[in-house]
Tab-separated table of C-alpha atoms in Angstrom:
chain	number	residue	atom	x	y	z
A	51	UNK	CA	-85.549	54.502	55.251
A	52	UNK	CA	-85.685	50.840	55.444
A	53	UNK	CA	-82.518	48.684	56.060
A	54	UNK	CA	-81.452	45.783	53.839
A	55	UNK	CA	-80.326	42.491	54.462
A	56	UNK	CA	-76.735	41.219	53.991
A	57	UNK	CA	-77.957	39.197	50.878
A	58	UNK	CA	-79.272	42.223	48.828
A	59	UNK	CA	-75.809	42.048	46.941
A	60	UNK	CA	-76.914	38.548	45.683
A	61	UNK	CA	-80.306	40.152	44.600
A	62	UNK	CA	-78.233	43.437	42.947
A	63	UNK	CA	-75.252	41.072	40.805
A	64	UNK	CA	-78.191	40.320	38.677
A	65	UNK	CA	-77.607	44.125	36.887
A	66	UNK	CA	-73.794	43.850	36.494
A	67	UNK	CA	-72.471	41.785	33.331
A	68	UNK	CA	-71.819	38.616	35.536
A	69	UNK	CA	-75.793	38.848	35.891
A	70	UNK	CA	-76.452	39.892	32.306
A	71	UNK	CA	-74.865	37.694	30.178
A	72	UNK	CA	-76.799	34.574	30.813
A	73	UNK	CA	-80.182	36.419	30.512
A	74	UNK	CA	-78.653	37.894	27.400
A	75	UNK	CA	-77.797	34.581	26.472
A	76	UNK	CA	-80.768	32.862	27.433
A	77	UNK	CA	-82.509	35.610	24.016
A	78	UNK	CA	-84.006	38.167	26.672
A	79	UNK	CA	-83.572	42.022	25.238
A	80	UNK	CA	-81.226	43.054	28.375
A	81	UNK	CA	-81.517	46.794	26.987
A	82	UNK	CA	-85.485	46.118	27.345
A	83	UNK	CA	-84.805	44.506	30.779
A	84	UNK	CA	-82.450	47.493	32.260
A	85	UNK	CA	-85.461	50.142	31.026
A	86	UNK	CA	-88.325	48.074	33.113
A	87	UNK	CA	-85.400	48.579	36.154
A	88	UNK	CA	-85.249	52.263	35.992
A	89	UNK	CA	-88.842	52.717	35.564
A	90	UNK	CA	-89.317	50.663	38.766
A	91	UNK	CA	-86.666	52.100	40.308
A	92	UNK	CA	-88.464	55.873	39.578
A	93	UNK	CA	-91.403	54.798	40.351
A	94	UNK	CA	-91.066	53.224	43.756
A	95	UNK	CA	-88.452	55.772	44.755
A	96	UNK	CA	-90.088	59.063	45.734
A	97	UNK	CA	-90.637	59.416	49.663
A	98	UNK	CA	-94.118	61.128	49.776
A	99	UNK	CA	-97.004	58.541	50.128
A	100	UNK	CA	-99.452	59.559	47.793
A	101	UNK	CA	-97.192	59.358	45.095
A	102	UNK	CA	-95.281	55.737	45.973
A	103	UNK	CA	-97.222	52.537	44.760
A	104	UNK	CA	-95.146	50.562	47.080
A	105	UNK	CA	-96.125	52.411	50.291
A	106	UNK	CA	-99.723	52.392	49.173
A	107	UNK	CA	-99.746	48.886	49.023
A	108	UNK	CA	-97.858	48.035	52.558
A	109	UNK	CA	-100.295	50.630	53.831
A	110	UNK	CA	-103.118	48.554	52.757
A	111	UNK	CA	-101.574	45.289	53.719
A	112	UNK	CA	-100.351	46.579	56.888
């Protein structure tokens, strides 16, 4: 699909417990945090146009 760049893993270390435990720290519901990832990450996921938000919108953009 589309390629990343070398820095996604700085992006991604935010979801393993290095990342988590200051947000946790800093009073934000991580369990609350990790359910708004999946939902973005099913949402935005599916291939087909009509059913991707994210394609929509670089469509429009485009």
């Amino acid at each position: 699909m589309f390629r990343m760049k070398g820095e996604i893993w700085v992006k991604l270390l935010l979801f393993f417990r290095a990342g988590l435990l200051p947000i946790s720290v800093a009073g934000v519901d991580t369990e609350a945090f990790l359910r708004g990832w999946l939902q973005v990450e099913n949402d935005f996921s599916s291939d087909g146009v009509t059913n991707n938000d994210a394609y929509q919108y670089a469509l429009v953009h485009y």
